[in-house]
Amino acid sequence: MTETDQLLDFFLATDRLKHIARENRVLDGSRHETVAEHCWHVTLLALTLADAAPAGTDIDHVVNLLTIHDLVEVYAGDTVIWWEADEAEVAAREQEAADRLFAQLPDSARPRFAELNAEFMAQETVEARFARALDALHPLLMTWGTRGAGHVRKDLTVERIVAKKQPLIGPFPALWALAEQVIAEAVARGLLALS
Amino acid sequence: MTETDQLLDFFLATDRLKHIARENRVLDGSRHETVAEHCWHVTLLALTLADAAPAGTDIDHVVNLLTIHDLVEVYAGDTVIWWEADEAEVAAREQEAADRLFAQLPDSARPRFAELNAEFMAQETVEARFARALDALHPLLMTWGTRGAGHVRKDLTVERIVAKKQPLIGPFPALWALAEQVIAEAVARGLLALS
């Protein structure tokens, strides 16, 4: 197999993300969002909310991290934040999926993807953390971001949302302020209970 | 309206791209691809085929250009390459759509988007040209990239495809070689006629 064929096979394998439905819906609620759509939209969110990142954050790098951040789902599928899954188990499954996917790449391209993915998973750089915060914020905007509309979620409460999302989004005050605004509006409209 | 509300309204308006179907289908042919999915997938294509860009090309910048390149479709809709539309008319409609969309942004964020969009439309930088080449290559990969499968296109011929795509993809030899390979395989399998 030529290097070009390896690149092509890797790339075509990622088409799978157009067939995986996320838990959240698109903005008008008409259907679930695909993982591929989320990946694009959250990179656009990075460009939109770039000023919410700490000074010196490399936004281009955040965009790259978000472009690849869900590739592991090609083989590992989506893990919903409310499932209370074992985090270590999820991380192990996602690492296995990453290794399997990136093994299809030629040596010339593998490090580029493996390093971006490892950086996102390790959550040590400010770029990886800001990317993860946007990733956690995005479904809140999709569900309740429309002032006056939004979906009722009887299975969730503010208490549960804050417990899950604040550790991820909280370190970036402008992002967390936006999350709190969206959550408060959902409560005011009776779409979401406090506890 | 606060700056945050302006950013949010802009961002939520872009959800529209999840409701616009492109002419090409997803890889297994089961449905049309959404513009949002295409936008993500073509940024991933840039990272996958980064080595096909001329030395010195800023791939991070190509990724940013591709992230925003179809935002004009929020108001202008998709223009299919085979429609033989008046190019100047399409460009004018897309510029009007861009102005309308970016007018929703606060002053702090508008230049970032307006400049990326203007650069992509002007097609003067190597990054804008490489981005456009990938944009033109992507639907070929979606339609016939799978060795052995792919869709029959009775409305297209190799002659028409080459006339439209070579000016865009041809300047990047490795990308054009891939396009030619995919087209040749489609012809060999009877999915596409020569003329």
mmCIF file of C-alpha atoms in Angstrom:
data_model
loop_
_atom_site.group_PDB
_atom_site.id
_atom_site.type_symbol
_atom_site.label_atom_id
_atom_site.label_comp_id
_atom_site.label_asym_id
_atom_site.label_seq_id
_atom_site.Cartn_x
_atom_site.Cartn_y
_atom_site.Cartn_z
ATOM 1 C CA MET A 1 0.000 0.000 0.000
ATOM 2 C CA THR A 2 1.391 3.422 -0.948
ATOM 3 C CA GLU A 3 1.682 6.255 1.552
ATOM 4 C CA THR A 4 -1.112 8.067 -0.286
ATOM 5 C CA ASP A 5 -3.368 5.024 0.058
ATOM 6 C CA GLN A 6 -2.626 4.866 3.786
ATOM 7 C CA LEU A 7 -3.510 8.553 4.186
ATOM 8 C CA LEU A 8 -6.681 8.041 2.180
ATOM 9 C CA ASP A 9 -7.755 4.979 4.169
ATOM 10 C CA PHE A 10 -7.191 6.816 7.454
ATOM 11 C CA PHE A 11 -9.135 9.802 6.212
ATOM 12 C CA LEU A 12 -12.057 7.754 4.937
ATOM 13 C CA ALA A 13 -12.259 5.826 8.229
ATOM 14 C CA THR A 14 -13.014 9.128 9.957
ATOM 15 C CA ASP A 15 -16.220 9.479 7.925
ATOM 16 C CA ARG A 16 -17.690 7.330 10.695
ATOM 17 C CA LEU A 17 -18.092 10.462 12.853
ATOM 18 C CA LYS A 18 -20.915 11.560 10.539
ATOM 19 C CA HIS A 19 -22.846 8.485 11.683
ATOM 20 C CA ILE A 20 -22.419 8.877 15.439
ATOM 21 C CA ALA A 21 -25.179 10.897 17.088
ATOM 22 C CA ARG A 22 -24.308 12.979 20.125
ATOM 23 C CA GLU A 23 -26.610 13.244 23.118
ATOM 24 C CA ASN A 24 -27.390 16.899 22.409
ATOM 25 C CA ARG A 25 -29.546 18.109 19.570
ATOM 26 C CA VAL A 26 -28.912 20.760 16.947
ATOM 27 C CA LEU A 27 -30.159 24.189 17.948
ATOM 28 C CA ASP A 28 -33.750 23.858 16.721
ATOM 29 C CA GLY A 29 -34.087 20.489 18.443
ATOM 30 C CA SER A 30 -35.139 18.721 15.246
ATOM 31 C CA ARG A 31 -32.524 15.953 15.477
ATOM 32 C CA HIS A 32 -29.384 14.914 17.298
ATOM 33 C CA GLU A 33 -26.124 16.515 16.257
ATOM 34 C CA THR A 34 -23.537 14.287 14.605
ATOM 35 C CA VAL A 35 -20.072 14.124 16.127
ATOM 36 C CA ALA A 36 -18.654 15.522 12.869
ATOM 37 C CA GLU A 37 -20.932 18.565 13.137
ATOM 38 C CA HIS A 38 -19.963 19.105 16.762
ATOM 39 C CA CYS A 39 -16.268 18.944 15.831
ATOM 40 C CA TRP A 40 -16.667 21.739 13.299
ATOM 41 C CA HIS A 41 -18.901 23.842 15.490
ATOM 42 C CA VAL A 42 -16.635 23.697 18.504
ATOM 43 C CA THR A 43 -13.619 24.784 16.409
ATOM 44 C CA LEU A 44 -15.734 27.732 15.280
ATOM 45 C CA LEU A 45 -16.563 28.384 18.945
ATOM 46 C CA ALA A 46 -12.824 28.626 19.637
ATOM 47 C CA LEU A 47 -12.476 31.336 16.977
ATOM 48 C CA THR A 48 -15.611 33.091 18.272
ATOM 49 C CA LEU A 49 -14.602 33.090 21.949
ATOM 50 C CA ALA A 50 -10.842 33.422 21.404
ATOM 51 C CA ASP A 51 -10.739 36.483 23.677
ATOM 52 C CA ALA A 52 -11.903 34.325 26.600
ATOM 53 C CA ALA A 53 -8.608 32.436 26.535
ATOM 54 C CA PRO A 54 -5.754 33.536 28.818
ATOM 55 C CA ALA A 55 -3.233 35.877 27.189
ATOM 56 C CA GLY A 56 -0.667 33.927 25.195
ATOM 57 C CA THR A 57 -2.978 31.002 24.380
ATOM 58 C CA ASP A 58 -2.289 29.717 20.848
ATOM 59 C CA ILE A 59 -5.805 29.705 19.397
ATOM 60 C CA ASP A 60 -4.662 28.109 16.126
ATOM 61 C CA HIS A 61 -3.420 25.198 18.184
ATOM 62 C CA VAL A 62 -6.727 25.037 20.090
ATOM 63 C CA VAL A 63 -8.485 24.777 16.715
ATOM 64 C CA ASN A 64 -6.204 21.906 15.670
ATOM 65 C CA LEU A 65 -6.809 20.087 18.956
ATOM 66 C CA LEU A 66 -10.573 20.446 18.522
ATOM 67 C CA THR A 67 -10.413 19.273 14.901
ATOM 68 C CA ILE A 68 -8.985 15.923 16.038
ATOM 69 C CA HIS A 69 -10.384 15.685 19.604
ATOM 70 C CA ASP A 70 -13.182 13.220 18.821
ATOM 71 C CA LEU A 71 -11.293 11.016 16.334
ATOM 72 C CA VAL A 72 -11.046 8.325 19.010
ATOM 73 C CA GLU A 73 -14.828 7.947 18.648
ATOM 74 C CA VAL A 74 -14.282 6.327 15.235
ATOM 75 C CA TYR A 75 -13.590 3.154 17.218
ATOM 76 C CA ALA A 76 -14.553 4.029 20.828
ATOM 77 C CA GLY A 77 -17.936 5.692 20.180
ATOM 78 C CA ASP A 78 -19.282 8.670 22.112
ATOM 79 C CA THR A 79 -19.186 8.671 25.916
ATOM 80 C CA VAL A 80 -21.924 10.868 27.367
ATOM 81 C CA ILE A 81 -20.861 12.986 30.357
ATOM 82 C CA TRP A 82 -23.993 11.989 32.345
ATOM 83 C CA TRP A 83 -23.324 8.266 32.138
ATOM 84 C CA GLU A 84 -21.057 8.332 35.215
ATOM 85 C CA ALA A 85 -18.652 6.055 33.360
ATOM 86 C CA ASP A 86 -15.368 5.025 34.928
ATOM 87 C CA GLU A 87 -12.988 7.736 33.725
ATOM 88 C CA ALA A 88 -9.906 5.522 33.710
ATOM 89 C CA GLU A 89 -11.774 2.886 31.730
ATOM 90 C CA VAL A 90 -12.973 5.457 29.188
ATOM 91 C CA ALA A 91 -9.440 6.869 28.853
ATOM 92 C CA ALA A 92 -8.024 3.383 28.288
ATOM 93 C CA ARG A 93 -10.648 2.580 25.651
ATOM 94 C CA GLU A 94 -10.036 5.896 23.909
ATOM 95 C CA GLN A 95 -6.258 5.404 23.935
ATOM 96 C CA GLU A 96 -6.721 1.961 22.399
ATOM 97 C CA ALA A 97 -8.989 3.485 19.743
ATOM 98 C CA ALA A 98 -6.439 6.224 19.040
ATOM 99 C CA ASP A 99 -3.633 3.693 18.666
ATOM 100 C CA ARG A 100 -5.734 1.602 16.284
ATOM 101 C CA LEU A 101 -6.762 4.590 14.168
ATOM 102 C CA PHE A 102 -3.365 6.250 13.985
ATOM 103 C CA ALA A 103 -1.686 2.914 13.164
ATOM 104 C CA GLN A 104 -3.294 3.304 9.734
ATOM 105 C CA LEU A 105 -1.242 6.441 9.082
ATOM 106 C CA PRO A 106 2.184 6.393 7.410
ATOM 107 C CA ASP A 107 5.156 7.308 9.615
ATOM 108 C CA SER A 108 5.261 10.771 8.032
ATOM 109 C CA ALA A 109 1.836 11.747 9.387
ATOM 110 C CA ARG A 110 1.316 9.580 12.502
ATOM 111 C CA PRO A 111 3.209 11.783 15.016
ATOM 112 C CA ARG A 112 1.173 14.865 14.035
ATOM 113 C CA PHE A 113 -2.086 13.152 15.025
ATOM 114 C CA ALA A 114 -0.749 11.093 17.922
ATOM 115 C CA GLU A 115 0.807 14.181 19.533
ATOM 116 C CA LEU A 116 -2.305 16.345 19.159
ATOM 117 C CA ASN A 117 -4.453 13.565 20.606
ATOM 118 C CA ALA A 118 -2.055 12.861 23.492
ATOM 119 C CA GLU A 119 -1.964 16.567 24.314
ATOM 120 C CA PHE A 120 -5.760 16.799 24.369
ATOM 121 C CA MET A 121 -6.076 13.699 26.547
ATOM 122 C CA ALA A 122 -3.336 14.757 28.994
ATOM 123 C CA GLN A 123 -5.028 18.127 29.670
ATOM 124 C CA GLU A 124 -1.755 19.712 30.738
ATOM 125 C CA THR A 125 -1.362 22.634 28.321
ATOM 126 C CA VAL A 126 -3.568 25.717 28.443
ATOM 127 C CA GLU A 127 -4.566 25.010 24.838
ATOM 128 C CA ALA A 128 -5.794 21.491 25.738
ATOM 129 C CA ARG A 129 -7.708 22.835 28.744
ATOM 130 C CA PHE A 130 -9.308 25.665 26.814
ATOM 131 C CA ALA A 131 -10.276 23.188 24.075
ATOM 132 C CA ARG A 132 -11.839 20.871 26.667
ATOM 133 C CA ALA A 133 -13.719 23.794 28.244
ATOM 134 C CA LEU A 134 -15.224 24.741 24.871
ATOM 135 C CA ASP A 135 -16.081 21.086 24.254
ATOM 136 C CA ALA A 136 -17.999 21.066 27.575
ATOM 137 C CA LEU A 137 -19.674 24.428 26.901
ATOM 138 C CA HIS A 138 -20.873 23.639 23.385
ATOM 139 C CA PRO A 139 -23.777 21.286 24.239
ATOM 140 C CA LEU A 140 -25.092 23.804 26.825
ATOM 141 C CA LEU A 141 -25.281 26.398 24.050
ATOM 142 C CA MET A 142 -26.959 23.918 21.714
ATOM 143 C CA THR A 143 -29.563 22.967 24.319
ATOM 144 C CA TRP A 144 -30.392 26.282 25.982
ATOM 145 C CA GLY A 145 -28.388 28.958 24.169
ATOM 146 C CA THR A 146 -31.401 30.428 22.418
ATOM 147 C CA ARG A 147 -32.891 33.079 24.631
ATOM 148 C CA GLY A 148 -36.555 32.186 24.925
ATOM 149 C CA ALA A 149 -36.408 28.698 23.428
ATOM 150 C CA GLY A 150 -34.466 25.564 24.294
ATOM 151 C CA HIS A 151 -35.250 22.025 25.327
ATOM 152 C CA VAL A 152 -36.692 20.686 28.566
ATOM 153 C CA ARG A 153 -34.280 18.281 30.274
ATOM 154 C CA LYS A 154 -36.087 16.455 33.052
ATOM 155 C CA ASP A 155 -33.163 14.084 33.557
ATOM 156 C CA LEU A 156 -30.751 16.891 34.455
ATOM 157 C CA THR A 157 -30.545 19.463 37.233
ATOM 158 C CA VAL A 158 -28.401 22.557 37.688
ATOM 159 C CA GLU A 159 -26.664 20.752 40.543
ATOM 160 C CA ARG A 160 -25.572 17.886 38.275
ATOM 161 C CA ILE A 161 -24.565 20.195 35.443
ATOM 162 C CA VAL A 162 -22.435 22.406 37.688
ATOM 163 C CA ALA A 163 -20.767 19.389 39.308
ATOM 164 C CA LYS A 164 -19.730 18.026 35.897
ATOM 165 C CA LYS A 165 -19.051 21.198 33.956
ATOM 166 C CA GLN A 166 -17.543 23.652 36.438
ATOM 167 C CA PRO A 167 -14.261 21.721 36.842
ATOM 168 C CA LEU A 168 -13.815 21.872 33.053
ATOM 169 C CA ILE A 169 -15.196 25.322 32.184
ATOM 170 C CA GLY A 170 -14.674 27.160 35.494
ATOM 171 C CA PRO A 171 -10.948 27.881 35.011
ATOM 172 C CA PHE A 172 -11.909 30.242 32.151
ATOM 173 C CA PRO A 173 -14.088 32.904 33.836
ATOM 174 C CA ALA A 174 -15.644 34.359 30.664
ATOM 175 C CA LEU A 175 -16.653 30.881 29.474
ATOM 176 C CA TRP A 176 -18.059 29.981 32.872
ATOM 177 C CA ALA A 177 -20.011 33.257 33.012
ATOM 178 C CA LEU A 178 -21.568 32.329 29.668
ATOM 179 C CA ALA A 179 -22.401 28.827 30.921
ATOM 180 C CA GLU A 180 -24.010 30.277 34.064
ATOM 181 C CA GLN A 181 -26.030 32.748 31.992
ATOM 182 C CA VAL A 182 -27.358 29.983 29.745
ATOM 183 C CA ILE A 183 -28.165 27.733 32.708
ATOM 184 C CA ALA A 184 -29.917 30.553 34.599
ATOM 185 C CA GLU A 185 -32.071 31.358 31.572
ATOM 186 C CA ALA A 186 -33.016 27.678 31.236
ATOM 187 C CA VAL A 187 -34.095 27.628 34.889
ATOM 188 C CA ALA A 188 -36.036 30.906 34.519
ATOM 189 C CA ARG A 189 -37.940 29.363 31.613
ATOM 190 C CA GLY A 190 -38.741 26.160 33.462
ATOM 191 C CA LEU A 191 -36.616 24.006 31.174
ATOM 192 C CA LEU A 192 -34.332 22.842 33.957
ATOM 193 C CA ALA A 193 -34.756 22.258 37.709
ATOM 194 C CA LEU A 194 -32.236 23.450 40.296
ATOM 195 C CA SER A 195 -31.820 20.109 42.078
ATOM 196 C CA MET B 1 -27.032 43.759 23.836
ATOM 197 C CA THR B 2 -23.786 42.771 25.563
ATOM 198 C CA GLU B 3 -20.704 41.701 23.625
ATOM 199 C CA THR B 4 -21.222 38.166 24.911
ATOM 200 C CA ASP B 5 -24.786 38.155 23.591
ATOM 201 C CA GLN B 6 -23.550 39.358 20.195
ATOM 202 C CA LEU B 7 -20.940 36.572 20.078
ATOM 203 C CA LEU B 8 -23.561 34.026 21.111
ATOM 204 C CA ASP B 9 -26.097 35.196 18.520
ATOM 205 C CA PHE B 10 -23.469 35.042 15.779
ATOM 206 C CA PHE B 11 -22.407 31.587 16.871
ATOM 207 C CA LEU B 12 -25.944 30.237 17.067
ATOM 208 C CA ALA B 13 -26.766 31.630 13.596
ATOM 209 C CA THR B 14 -24.048 29.361 12.189
ATOM 210 C CA ASP B 15 -26.003 26.293 13.354
ATOM 211 C CA ARG B 16 -27.796 26.718 10.032
ATOM 212 C CA LEU B 17 -24.916 24.884 8.296
ATOM 213 C CA LYS B 18 -26.132 21.657 9.932
ATOM 214 C CA HIS B 19 -29.352 22.040 7.923
ATOM 215 C CA ILE B 20 -27.835 22.662 4.494
ATOM 216 C CA ALA B 21 -27.255 19.499 2.484
ATOM 217 C CA ARG B 22 -24.318 19.423 0.089
ATOM 218 C CA GLU B 23 -24.565 17.826 -3.319
ATOM 219 C CA ASN B 24 -22.202 14.994 -2.366
ATOM 220 C CA ARG B 25 -23.123 12.172 -0.038
ATOM 221 C CA VAL B 26 -21.319 10.803 2.992
ATOM 222 C CA LEU B 27 -18.957 7.960 2.191
ATOM 223 C CA ASP B 28 -21.453 5.082 2.388
ATOM 224 C CA GLY B 29 -23.923 6.977 0.195
ATOM 225 C CA SER B 30 -26.722 6.716 2.738
ATOM 226 C CA ARG B 31 -27.504 10.452 2.819
ATOM 227 C CA HIS B 32 -26.190 13.836 1.741
ATOM 228 C CA GLU B 33 -23.431 15.401 3.791
ATOM 229 C CA THR B 34 -24.276 18.550 5.736
ATOM 230 C CA VAL B 35 -22.173 21.647 5.154
ATOM 231 C CA ALA B 36 -21.135 21.535 8.836
ATOM 232 C CA GLU B 37 -19.823 17.976 8.401
ATOM 233 C CA HIS B 38 -17.943 18.952 5.254
ATOM 234 C CA CYS B 39 -16.339 21.887 7.080
ATOM 235 C CA TRP B 40 -14.946 19.628 9.778
ATOM 236 C CA HIS B 41 -13.886 16.903 7.386
ATOM 237 C CA VAL B 42 -12.019 19.226 5.067
ATOM 238 C CA THR B 43 -10.075 20.740 8.004
ATOM 239 C CA LEU B 44 -9.122 17.197 8.919
ATOM 240 C CA LEU B 45 -8.093 16.650 5.295
ATOM 241 C CA ALA B 46 -5.723 19.615 5.631
ATOM 242 C CA LEU B 47 -4.036 17.978 8.625
ATOM 243 C CA THR B 48 -3.967 14.617 6.821
ATOM 244 C CA LEU B 49 -2.482 15.928 3.573
ATOM 245 C CA ALA B 50 -0.341 18.689 5.101
ATOM 246 C CA ASP B 51 2.764 17.317 3.372
ATOM 247 C CA ALA B 52 1.167 18.025 -0.025
ATOM 248 C CA ALA B 53 1.382 21.774 0.628
ATOM 249 C CA PRO B 54 4.369 23.740 -0.666
ATOM 250 C CA ALA B 55 7.182 24.208 1.872
ATOM 251 C CA GLY B 56 6.460 27.126 4.173
ATOM 252 C CA THR B 57 2.651 26.841 3.963
ATOM 253 C CA ASP B 58 1.077 27.655 7.336
ATOM 254 C CA ILE B 59 -1.183 24.631 7.820
ATOM 255 C CA ASP B 60 -2.703 26.030 11.023
ATOM 256 C CA HIS B 61 -3.852 28.978 8.978
ATOM 257 C CA VAL B 62 -5.254 26.662 6.285
ATOM 258 C CA VAL B 63 -7.268 24.934 9.019
ATOM 259 C CA ASN B 64 -8.648 28.289 10.230
ATOM 260 C CA LEU B 65 -9.585 29.294 6.682
ATOM 261 C CA LEU B 66 -11.400 25.989 6.167
ATOM 262 C CA THR B 67 -13.204 26.303 9.513
ATOM 263 C CA ILE B 68 -14.852 29.532 8.348
ATOM 264 C CA HIS B 69 -14.866 29.033 4.543
ATOM 265 C CA ASP B 70 -18.549 28.079 4.232
ATOM 266 C CA LEU B 71 -19.974 30.535 6.795
ATOM 267 C CA VAL B 72 -21.310 32.641 3.936
ATOM 268 C CA GLU B 73 -23.714 29.752 3.244
ATOM 269 C CA VAL B 74 -25.622 30.666 6.431
ATOM 270 C CA TYR B 75 -27.314 33.307 4.279
ATOM 271 C CA ALA B 76 -26.182 32.529 0.711
ATOM 272 C CA GLY B 77 -26.807 28.753 0.671
ATOM 273 C CA ASP B 78 -24.610 26.216 -1.108
ATOM 274 C CA THR B 79 -23.580 26.802 -4.725
ATOM 275 C CA VAL B 80 -22.883 23.533 -6.516
ATOM 276 C CA ILE B 81 -19.846 23.582 -8.801
ATOM 277 C CA TRP B 82 -21.803 21.903 -11.649
ATOM 278 C CA TRP B 83 -24.515 24.566 -11.782
ATOM 279 C CA GLU B 84 -22.445 26.766 -14.127
ATOM 280 C CA ALA B 85 -23.483 29.755 -12.021
ATOM 281 C CA ASP B 86 -22.164 33.209 -12.845
ATOM 282 C CA GLU B 87 -19.009 33.419 -10.722
ATOM 283 C CA ALA B 88 -19.172 37.177 -10.221
ATOM 284 C CA GLU B 89 -22.802 36.921 -9.154
ATOM 285 C CA VAL B 90 -22.025 34.128 -6.686
ATOM 286 C CA ALA B 91 -19.099 36.112 -5.258
ATOM 287 C CA ALA B 92 -21.302 39.197 -4.836
ATOM 288 C CA ARG B 93 -24.027 37.172 -3.102
ATOM 289 C CA GLU B 94 -21.465 35.528 -0.817
ATOM 290 C CA GLN B 95 -19.856 38.865 0.060
ATOM 291 C CA GLU B 96 -23.272 40.264 0.951
ATOM 292 C CA ALA B 97 -23.944 37.200 3.112
ATOM 293 C CA ALA B 98 -20.559 37.566 4.812
ATOM 294 C CA ASP B 99 -21.195 41.249 5.551
ATOM 295 C CA ARG B 100 -24.614 40.432 6.989
ATOM 296 C CA LEU B 101 -23.306 37.590 9.166
ATOM 297 C CA PHE B 102 -20.194 39.349 10.445
ATOM 298 C CA ALA B 103 -22.217 42.522 11.205
ATOM 299 C CA GLN B 104 -23.643 40.521 14.127
ATOM 300 C CA LEU B 105 -20.177 40.282 15.702
ATOM 301 C CA PRO B 106 -18.829 42.842 18.167
ATOM 302 C CA ASP B 107 -15.940 45.023 16.959
ATOM 303 C CA SER B 108 -13.502 42.899 18.972
ATOM 304 C CA ALA B 109 -14.179 39.769 16.910
ATOM 305 C CA ARG B 110 -15.407 41.006 13.515
ATOM 306 C CA PRO B 111 -11.975 41.611 11.908
ATOM 307 C CA ARG B 112 -10.836 38.059 12.728
ATOM 308 C CA PHE B 113 -13.680 36.552 10.703
ATOM 309 C CA ALA B 114 -13.873 39.210 8.011
ATOM 310 C CA GLU B 115 -10.154 38.908 7.290
ATOM 311 C CA LEU B 116 -10.158 35.108 7.135
ATOM 312 C CA ASN B 117 -13.177 35.177 4.826
ATOM 313 C CA ALA B 118 -11.729 37.886 2.587
ATOM 314 C CA GLU B 119 -8.465 35.941 2.324
ATOM 315 C CA PHE B 120 -10.289 32.761 1.328
ATOM 316 C CA MET B 121 -12.402 34.581 -1.257
ATOM 317 C CA ALA B 122 -9.461 36.525 -2.743
ATOM 318 C CA GLN B 123 -7.454 33.315 -3.367
ATOM 319 C CA GLU B 124 -4.170 35.182 -3.332
ATOM 320 C CA THR B 125 -2.217 33.492 -0.528
ATOM 321 C CA VAL B 126 -0.866 29.946 -0.796
ATOM 322 C CA GLU B 127 -2.911 29.062 2.291
ATOM 323 C CA ALA B 128 -6.160 30.225 0.643
ATOM 324 C CA ARG B 129 -5.322 28.310 -2.547
ATOM 325 C CA PHE B 130 -4.386 25.126 -0.724
ATOM 326 C CA ALA B 131 -7.600 25.401 1.317
ATOM 327 C CA ARG B 132 -9.644 25.822 -1.882
ATOM 328 C CA ALA B 133 -7.881 22.834 -3.482
ATOM 329 C CA LEU B 134 -8.771 20.628 -0.511
ATOM 330 C CA ASP B 135 -12.340 21.944 -0.642
ATOM 331 C CA ALA B 136 -12.521 20.857 -4.310
ATOM 332 C CA LEU B 137 -10.863 17.482 -3.649
ATOM 333 C CA HIS B 138 -13.045 16.499 -0.700
ATOM 334 C CA PRO B 139 -16.277 15.630 -2.589
ATOM 335 C CA LEU B 140 -14.272 13.481 -5.055
ATOM 336 C CA LEU B 141 -12.996 11.448 -2.095
ATOM 337 C CA MET B 142 -16.496 11.202 -0.633
ATOM 338 C CA THR B 143 -17.982 10.010 -3.924
ATOM 339 C CA TRP B 144 -15.312 7.668 -5.273
ATOM 340 C CA GLY B 145 -12.546 7.478 -2.657
ATOM 341 C CA THR B 146 -13.447 3.981 -1.553
ATOM 342 C CA ARG B 147 -11.513 1.557 -3.661
ATOM 343 C CA GLY B 148 -14.103 -0.850 -5.021
ATOM 344 C CA ALA B 149 -17.241 1.075 -4.040
ATOM 345 C CA GLY B 150 -18.507 4.555 -4.787
ATOM 346 C CA HIS B 151 -21.503 6.108 -6.477
ATOM 347 C CA VAL B 152 -22.522 6.138 -10.130
ATOM 348 C CA ARG B 153 -22.726 9.695 -11.466
ATOM 349 C CA LYS B 154 -24.451 9.683 -14.838
ATOM 350 C CA ASP B 155 -24.682 13.467 -14.883
ATOM 351 C CA LEU B 156 -20.897 13.924 -14.765
ATOM 352 C CA THR B 157 -17.992 12.992 -17.012
ATOM 353 C CA VAL B 158 -14.247 12.994 -16.486
ATOM 354 C CA GLU B 159 -14.054 15.801 -19.002
ATOM 355 C CA ARG B 160 -16.355 18.044 -16.941
ATOM 356 C CA ILE B 161 -14.692 17.144 -13.660
ATOM 357 C CA VAL B 162 -11.197 17.878 -14.963
ATOM 358 C CA ALA B 163 -12.335 21.191 -16.479
ATOM 359 C CA LYS B 164 -13.753 22.342 -13.142
ATOM 360 C CA LYS B 165 -11.330 20.810 -10.680
ATOM 361 C CA GLN B 166 -7.901 20.955 -12.331
ATOM 362 C CA PRO B 167 -7.621 24.772 -12.132
ATOM 363 C CA LEU B 168 -8.233 24.524 -8.361
ATOM 364 C CA ILE B 169 -6.410 21.321 -7.424
ATOM 365 C CA GLY B 170 -3.788 21.115 -10.208
ATOM 366 C CA PRO B 171 -1.360 23.650 -8.680
ATOM 367 C CA PHE B 172 -0.700 21.123 -5.881
ATOM 368 C CA PRO B 173 0.713 18.056 -7.689
ATOM 369 C CA ALA B 174 0.257 15.536 -4.867
ATOM 370 C CA LEU B 175 -3.396 16.556 -4.458
ATOM 371 C CA TRP B 176 -3.994 16.396 -8.199
ATOM 372 C CA ALA B 177 -2.365 12.967 -8.401
ATOM 373 C CA LEU B 178 -4.797 11.791 -5.719
ATOM 374 C CA ALA B 179 -7.745 13.315 -7.607
ATOM 375 C CA GLU B 180 -6.622 11.613 -10.828
ATOM 376 C CA GLN B 181 -6.238 8.281 -9.038
ATOM 377 C CA VAL B 182 -9.741 8.486 -7.607
ATOM 378 C CA ILE B 183 -11.233 9.542 -10.960
ATOM 379 C CA ALA B 184 -9.394 6.757 -12.841
ATOM 380 C CA GLU B 185 -10.680 4.157 -10.383
ATOM 381 C CA ALA B 186 -14.233 5.447 -10.794
ATOM 382 C CA VAL B 187 -13.903 5.101 -14.582
ATOM 383 C CA ALA B 188 -12.382 1.601 -14.277
ATOM 384 C CA ARG B 189 -15.411 0.560 -12.202
ATOM 385 C CA GLY B 190 -17.935 2.000 -14.610
ATOM 386 C CA LEU B 191 -19.127 4.656 -12.155
ATOM 387 C CA LEU B 192 -18.142 7.537 -14.409
ATOM 388 C CA ALA B 193 -17.857 8.039 -18.182
ATOM 389 C CA LEU B 194 -14.898 9.729 -19.849
ATOM 390 C CA SER B 195 -16.913 12.246 -21.876
#
